Structures are given as structure tokens and as C-alpha cells.
PDB file of C-alpha atoms in Angstrom:
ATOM      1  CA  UNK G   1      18.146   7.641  -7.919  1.00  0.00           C
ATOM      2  CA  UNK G   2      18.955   4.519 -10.306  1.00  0.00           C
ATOM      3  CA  UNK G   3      20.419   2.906  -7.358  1.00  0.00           C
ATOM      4  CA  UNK G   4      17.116   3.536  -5.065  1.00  0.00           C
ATOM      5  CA  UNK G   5      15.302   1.817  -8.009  1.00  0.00           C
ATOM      6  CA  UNK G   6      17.630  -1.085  -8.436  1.00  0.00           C
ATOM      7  CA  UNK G   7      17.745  -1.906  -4.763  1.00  0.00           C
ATOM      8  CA  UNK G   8      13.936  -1.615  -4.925  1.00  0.00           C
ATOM      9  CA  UNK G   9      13.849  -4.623  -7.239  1.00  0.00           C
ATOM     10  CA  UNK G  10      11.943  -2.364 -10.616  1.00  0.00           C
ATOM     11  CA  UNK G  11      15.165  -3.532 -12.584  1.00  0.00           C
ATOM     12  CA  UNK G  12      17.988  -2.033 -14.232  1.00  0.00           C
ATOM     13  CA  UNK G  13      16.349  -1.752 -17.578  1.00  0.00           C
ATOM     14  CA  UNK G  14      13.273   0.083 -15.637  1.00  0.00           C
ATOM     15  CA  UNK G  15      15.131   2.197 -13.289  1.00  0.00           C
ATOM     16  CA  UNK G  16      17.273   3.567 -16.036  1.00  0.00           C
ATOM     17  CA  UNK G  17      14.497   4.589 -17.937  1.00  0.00           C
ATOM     18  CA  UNK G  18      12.374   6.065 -14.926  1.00  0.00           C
ATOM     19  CA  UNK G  19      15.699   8.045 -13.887  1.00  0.00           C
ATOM     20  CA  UNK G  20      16.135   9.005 -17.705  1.00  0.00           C
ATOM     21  CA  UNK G  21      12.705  10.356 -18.156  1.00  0.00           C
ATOM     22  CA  UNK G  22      12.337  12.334 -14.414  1.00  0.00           C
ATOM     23  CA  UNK G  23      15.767  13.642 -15.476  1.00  0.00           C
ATOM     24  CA  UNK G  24      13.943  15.190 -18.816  1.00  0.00           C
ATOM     25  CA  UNK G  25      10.919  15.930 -16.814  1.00  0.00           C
ATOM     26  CA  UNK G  26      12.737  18.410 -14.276  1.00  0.00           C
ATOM     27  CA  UNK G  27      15.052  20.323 -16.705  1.00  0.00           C
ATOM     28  CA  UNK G  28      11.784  20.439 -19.215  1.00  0.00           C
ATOM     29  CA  UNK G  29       9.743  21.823 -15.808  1.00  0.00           C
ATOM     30  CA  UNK G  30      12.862  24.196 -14.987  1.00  0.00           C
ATOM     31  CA  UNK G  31      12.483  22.441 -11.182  1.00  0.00           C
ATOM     32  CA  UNK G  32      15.480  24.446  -9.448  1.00  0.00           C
ATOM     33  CA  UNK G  33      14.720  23.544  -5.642  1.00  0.00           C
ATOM     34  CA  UNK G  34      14.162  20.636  -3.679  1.00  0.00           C
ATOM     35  CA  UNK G  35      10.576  21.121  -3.354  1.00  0.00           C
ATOM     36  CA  UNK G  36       9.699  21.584  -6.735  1.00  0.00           C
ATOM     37  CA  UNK G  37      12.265  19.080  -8.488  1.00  0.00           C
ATOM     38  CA  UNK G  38      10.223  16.336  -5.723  1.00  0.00           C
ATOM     39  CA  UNK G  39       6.398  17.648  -6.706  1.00  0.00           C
ATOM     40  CA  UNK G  40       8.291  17.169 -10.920  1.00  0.00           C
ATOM     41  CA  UNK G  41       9.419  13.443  -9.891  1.00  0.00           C
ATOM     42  CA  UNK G  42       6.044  12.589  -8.206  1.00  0.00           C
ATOM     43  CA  UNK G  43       3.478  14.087 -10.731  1.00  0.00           C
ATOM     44  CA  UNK G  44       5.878  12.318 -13.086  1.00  0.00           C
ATOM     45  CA  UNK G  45       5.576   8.726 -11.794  1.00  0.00           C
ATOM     46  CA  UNK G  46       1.456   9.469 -11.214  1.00  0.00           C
ATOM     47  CA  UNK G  47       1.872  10.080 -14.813  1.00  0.00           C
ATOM     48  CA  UNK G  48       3.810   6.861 -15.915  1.00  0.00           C
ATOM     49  CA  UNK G  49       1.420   4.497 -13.459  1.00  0.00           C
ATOM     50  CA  UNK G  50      -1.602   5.629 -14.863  1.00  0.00           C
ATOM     51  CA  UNK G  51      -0.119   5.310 -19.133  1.00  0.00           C
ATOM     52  CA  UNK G  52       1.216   1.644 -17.744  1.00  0.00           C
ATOM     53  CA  UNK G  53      -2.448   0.732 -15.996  1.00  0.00           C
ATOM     54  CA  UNK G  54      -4.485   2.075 -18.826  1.00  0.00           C
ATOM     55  CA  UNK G  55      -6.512  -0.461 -20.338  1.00  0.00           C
ATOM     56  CA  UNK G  56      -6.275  -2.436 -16.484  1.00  0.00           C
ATOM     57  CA  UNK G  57      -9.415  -3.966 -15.117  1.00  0.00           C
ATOM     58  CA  UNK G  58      -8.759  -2.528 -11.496  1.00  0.00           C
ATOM     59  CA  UNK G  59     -12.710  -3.629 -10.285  1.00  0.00           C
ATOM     60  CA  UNK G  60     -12.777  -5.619  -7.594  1.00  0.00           C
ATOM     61  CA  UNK G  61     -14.025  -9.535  -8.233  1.00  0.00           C
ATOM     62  CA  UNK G  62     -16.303 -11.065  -5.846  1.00  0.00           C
ATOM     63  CA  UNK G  63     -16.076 -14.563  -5.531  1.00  0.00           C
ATOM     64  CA  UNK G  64     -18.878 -16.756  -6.758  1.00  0.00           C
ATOM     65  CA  UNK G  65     -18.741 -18.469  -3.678  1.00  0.00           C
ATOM     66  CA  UNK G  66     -16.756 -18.151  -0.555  1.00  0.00           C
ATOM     67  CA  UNK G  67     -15.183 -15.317   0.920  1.00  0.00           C
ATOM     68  CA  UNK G  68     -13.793 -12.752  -1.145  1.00  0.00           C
ATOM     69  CA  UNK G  69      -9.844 -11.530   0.333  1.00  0.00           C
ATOM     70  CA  UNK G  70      -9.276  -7.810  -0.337  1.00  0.00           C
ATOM     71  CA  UNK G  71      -5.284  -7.600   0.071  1.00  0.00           C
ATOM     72  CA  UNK G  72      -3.575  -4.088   0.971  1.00  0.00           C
ATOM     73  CA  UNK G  73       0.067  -3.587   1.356  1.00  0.00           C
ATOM     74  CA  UNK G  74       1.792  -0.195   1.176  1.00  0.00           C
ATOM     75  CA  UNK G  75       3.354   2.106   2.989  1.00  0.00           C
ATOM     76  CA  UNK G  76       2.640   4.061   5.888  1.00  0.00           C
ATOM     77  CA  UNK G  77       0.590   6.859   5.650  1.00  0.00           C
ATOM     78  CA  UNK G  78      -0.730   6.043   1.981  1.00  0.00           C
ATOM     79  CA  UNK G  79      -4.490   5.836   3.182  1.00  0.00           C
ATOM     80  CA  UNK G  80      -5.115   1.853   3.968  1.00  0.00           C
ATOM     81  CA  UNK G  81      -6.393   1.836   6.787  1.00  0.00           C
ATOM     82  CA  UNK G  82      -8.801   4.770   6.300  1.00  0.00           C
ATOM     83  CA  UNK G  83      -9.840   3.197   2.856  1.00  0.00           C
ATOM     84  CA  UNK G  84     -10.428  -0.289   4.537  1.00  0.00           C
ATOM     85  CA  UNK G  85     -12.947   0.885   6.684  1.00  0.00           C
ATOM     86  CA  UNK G  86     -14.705   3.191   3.804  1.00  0.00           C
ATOM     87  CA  UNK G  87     -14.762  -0.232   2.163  1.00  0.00           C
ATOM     88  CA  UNK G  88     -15.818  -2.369   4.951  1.00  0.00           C
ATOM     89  CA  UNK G  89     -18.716   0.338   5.900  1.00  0.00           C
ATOM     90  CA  UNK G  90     -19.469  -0.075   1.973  1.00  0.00           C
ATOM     91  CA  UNK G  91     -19.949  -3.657   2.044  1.00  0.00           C
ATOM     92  CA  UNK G  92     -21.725  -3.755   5.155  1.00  0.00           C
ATOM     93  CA  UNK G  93     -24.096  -1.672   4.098  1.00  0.00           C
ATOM     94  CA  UNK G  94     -24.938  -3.989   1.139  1.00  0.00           C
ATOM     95  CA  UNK G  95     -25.631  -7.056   3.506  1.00  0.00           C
ATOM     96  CA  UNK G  96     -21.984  -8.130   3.051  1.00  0.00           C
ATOM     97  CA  UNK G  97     -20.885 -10.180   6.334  1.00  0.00           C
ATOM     98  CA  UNK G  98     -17.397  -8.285   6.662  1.00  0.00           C
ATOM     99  CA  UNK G  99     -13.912  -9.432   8.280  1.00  0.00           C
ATOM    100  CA  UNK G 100     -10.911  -7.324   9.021  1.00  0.00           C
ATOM    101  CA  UNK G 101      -7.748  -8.447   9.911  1.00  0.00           C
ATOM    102  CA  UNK G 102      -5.052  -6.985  10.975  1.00  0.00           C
ATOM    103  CA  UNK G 103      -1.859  -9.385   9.538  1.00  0.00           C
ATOM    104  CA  UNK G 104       1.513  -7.509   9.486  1.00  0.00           C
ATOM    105  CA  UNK G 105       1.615  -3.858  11.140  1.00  0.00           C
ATOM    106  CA  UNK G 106       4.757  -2.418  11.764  1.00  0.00           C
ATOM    107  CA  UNK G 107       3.636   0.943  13.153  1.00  0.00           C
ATOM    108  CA  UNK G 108       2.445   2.042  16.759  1.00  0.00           C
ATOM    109  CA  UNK G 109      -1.276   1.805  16.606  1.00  0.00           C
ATOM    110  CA  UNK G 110      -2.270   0.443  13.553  1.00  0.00           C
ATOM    111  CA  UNK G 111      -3.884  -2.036  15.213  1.00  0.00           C
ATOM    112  CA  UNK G 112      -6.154   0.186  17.368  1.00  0.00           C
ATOM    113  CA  UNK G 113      -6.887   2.229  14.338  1.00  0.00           C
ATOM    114  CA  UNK G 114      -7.996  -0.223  12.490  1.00  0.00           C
ATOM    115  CA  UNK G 115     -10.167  -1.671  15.503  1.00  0.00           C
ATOM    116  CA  UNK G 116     -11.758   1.855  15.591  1.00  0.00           C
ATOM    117  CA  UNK G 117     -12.598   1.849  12.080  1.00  0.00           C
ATOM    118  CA  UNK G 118     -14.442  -1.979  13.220  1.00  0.00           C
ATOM    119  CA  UNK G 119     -16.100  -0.178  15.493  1.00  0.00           C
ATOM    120  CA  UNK G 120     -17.603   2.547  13.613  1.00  0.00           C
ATOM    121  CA  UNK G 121     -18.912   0.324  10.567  1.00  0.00           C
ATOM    122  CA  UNK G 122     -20.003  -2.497  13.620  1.00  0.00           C
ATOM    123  CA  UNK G 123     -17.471  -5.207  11.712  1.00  0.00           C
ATOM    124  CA  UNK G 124     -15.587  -7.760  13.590  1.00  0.00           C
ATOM    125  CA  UNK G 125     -11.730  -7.402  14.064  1.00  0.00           C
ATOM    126  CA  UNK G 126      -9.155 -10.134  14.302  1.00  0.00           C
ATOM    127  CA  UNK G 127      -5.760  -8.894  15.215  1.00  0.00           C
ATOM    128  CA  UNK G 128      -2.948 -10.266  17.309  1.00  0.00           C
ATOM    129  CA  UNK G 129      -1.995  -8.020  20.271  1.00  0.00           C
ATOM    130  CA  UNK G 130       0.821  -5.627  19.287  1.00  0.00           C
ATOM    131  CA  UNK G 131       4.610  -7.202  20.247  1.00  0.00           C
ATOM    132  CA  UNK G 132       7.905  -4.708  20.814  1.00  0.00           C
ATOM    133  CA  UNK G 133       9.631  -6.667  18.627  1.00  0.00           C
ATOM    134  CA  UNK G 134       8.015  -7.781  15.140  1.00  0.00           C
ATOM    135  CA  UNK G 135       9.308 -10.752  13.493  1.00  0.00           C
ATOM    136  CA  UNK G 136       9.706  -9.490   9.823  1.00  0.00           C
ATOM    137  CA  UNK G 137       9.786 -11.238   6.812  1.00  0.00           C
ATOM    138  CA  UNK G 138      13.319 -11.705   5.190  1.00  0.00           C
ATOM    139  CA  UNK G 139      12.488 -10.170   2.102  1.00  0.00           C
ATOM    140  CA  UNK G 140      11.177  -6.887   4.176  1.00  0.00           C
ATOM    141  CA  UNK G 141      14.114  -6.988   5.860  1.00  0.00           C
ATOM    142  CA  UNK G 142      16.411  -6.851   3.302  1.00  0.00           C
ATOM    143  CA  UNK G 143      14.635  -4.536   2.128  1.00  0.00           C
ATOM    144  CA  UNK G 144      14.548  -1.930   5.037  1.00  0.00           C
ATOM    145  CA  UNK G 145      18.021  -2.046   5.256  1.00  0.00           C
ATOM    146  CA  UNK G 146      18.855  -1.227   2.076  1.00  0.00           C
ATOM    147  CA  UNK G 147      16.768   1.791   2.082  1.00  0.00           C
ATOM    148  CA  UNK G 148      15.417   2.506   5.363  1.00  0.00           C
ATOM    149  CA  UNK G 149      13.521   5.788   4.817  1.00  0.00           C
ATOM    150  CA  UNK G 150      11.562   4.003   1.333  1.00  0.00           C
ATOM    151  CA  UNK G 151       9.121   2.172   3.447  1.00  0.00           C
ATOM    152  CA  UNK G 152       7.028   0.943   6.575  1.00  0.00           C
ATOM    153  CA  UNK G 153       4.500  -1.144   5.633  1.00  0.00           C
ATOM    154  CA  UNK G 154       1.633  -2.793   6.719  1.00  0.00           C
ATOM    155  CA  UNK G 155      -0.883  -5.895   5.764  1.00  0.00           C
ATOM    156  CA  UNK G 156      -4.158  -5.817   5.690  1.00  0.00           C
ATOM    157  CA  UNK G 157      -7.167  -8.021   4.779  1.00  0.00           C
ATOM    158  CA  UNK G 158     -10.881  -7.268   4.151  1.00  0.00           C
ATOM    159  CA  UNK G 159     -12.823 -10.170   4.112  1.00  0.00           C
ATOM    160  CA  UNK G 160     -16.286 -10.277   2.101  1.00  0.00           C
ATOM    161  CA  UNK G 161     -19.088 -12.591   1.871  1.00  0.00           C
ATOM    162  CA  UNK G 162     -17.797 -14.858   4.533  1.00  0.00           C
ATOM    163  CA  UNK G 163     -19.991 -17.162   6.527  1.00  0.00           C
ATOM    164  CA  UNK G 164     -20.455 -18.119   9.857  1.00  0.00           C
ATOM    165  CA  UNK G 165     -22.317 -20.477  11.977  1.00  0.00           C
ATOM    166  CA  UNK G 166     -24.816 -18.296  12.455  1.00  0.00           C
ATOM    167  CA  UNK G 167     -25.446 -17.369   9.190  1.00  0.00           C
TER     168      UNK G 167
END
């Protein structure tokens, strides 16, 4: 585990003190099989994101003037996409002029799904058509190939408040 950490860039004071503490956390929980010794290290690390982001302002800043950029980057299957268009139905619905774009998608479809989600709010989409092969960033990468099975991810950005000519 302190090696999945390290090669995931947390740090070598961090990782040692994650693996210490999910190491505590299973024997304290009893965890015997895979299953529960996992649903231990997850509920764990919930636990130690929220104590670290206590106190965080995690509201989302509009920008006095200009476009607000709403960033998302994670891994597959963590709920972008899906909370993108919640958002971008939110905004529109307060008289935002909303904006998504599709920037870095690495699975099959992402694209589309996110150009149904533009659909059902009745938001414009900007998105590059989908390639075979996806230029990836370095970093990314390195990254996958280190630990292949740790993440897919995908880029997105909401615009809000943007204007155009015909506004």
C-alpha cells in the first residue's frame, strides 16, 4: 500500500502515515476478508478527507465579471459527468448562459454522455470528435503506468456567466 501512495505522488511522510493508520483501522474493525478490510480502508480515508477539509470554504466563486470555469478531474465512474449536468441544469435555470466542454476523455463515450446531458438542460457542447488513439499528457502517463488499475480520468469544464454576441 505505501508504495501505491508513493508512486501516487501523496509523499513518503503521508503515505506512511495513511498506511499506519488503515493498518490500526482494520485490526481495531477486526476486517478479516477482502471485502470488509476494503469497505475499513475506504470509510477510513472518507474519514481523514473530511478532518483535513474541515474548516475549507468548498462554495463555488462566481466571477465578478467574466466567465466563471468550473474544473472536474477524477476518475472514471466517480459521478462527473452526471454532476456536470445537475450543475449546468442548475445554472441554467438561474439565467446563467452555460458552456460545457468536453477537454480530456479517455473513456468510450464520455463525449456522447456528456452531449446528452447538453441536451437535456438545452446547453451548448464543445467537444472534439473522439480519436482511437489519445495523446496523453506525460505526467498521466507516467502515471498510468505505474499503476494502471488507480485511474482513468477525464476533464471537464462548466462554463458560467459567459457571453456571446448575442447576448
Amino acid at each position: 500500500m505505501e508504495d501505491t501512495l508513493i508512486e501516487s505522488d501523496v509523499g513518503y511522510e503521508t503515505a506512511m502515515r495513511i498506511s499506519d493508520e488503515l493498518r490500526d483501522e482494520v485490526k481495531l474493525k477486526n476486517a478479516k476478508s477482502k471485502k470488509e478490510i476494503s469497505s475499513v480502508i475506504v470509510e477510513k480515508l472518507v474519514d481523514m478527507y473530511g478532518e483535513a477539509g474541515e474548516g475549507e470554504d468548498n462554495s463555488i466563486h462566481m466571477a465578478k465579471s467574466g466567465p466563471t470555469v468550473i474544473l472536474f478531474v477524477g476518475v472514471n465512474g466517480a459521478g462527473k459527468t452526471t454532476t456536470i449536468g445537475k450543475m449546468a441544469n442548475m445554472y441554467k435555470q438561474q439565467g446563467k448562459k452555460v458552456l460545457l466542454a468536453a477537454c480530456d476523455t479517455f473513456r468510450a463515450g464520455a463525449i456522447q454522455q456528456l452531449q446528452v446531458w447538453g441536451q437535456r438542460d438545452g446547453v451548448d457542447v464543445v467537444a472534439k470528435a473522439e480519436k482511437k488513439v489519445i495523446q496523453r499528457p506525460f505526467a498521466l502517463t507516467r502515471l498510468r503506468r505505474l499503476r494502471p488499475k488507480i485511474m482513468t480520468c477525464s476533464l471537464w469544464t462548466l462554463l458560467v456567466g459567459f457571453k456571446t454576441k448575442s447576448t
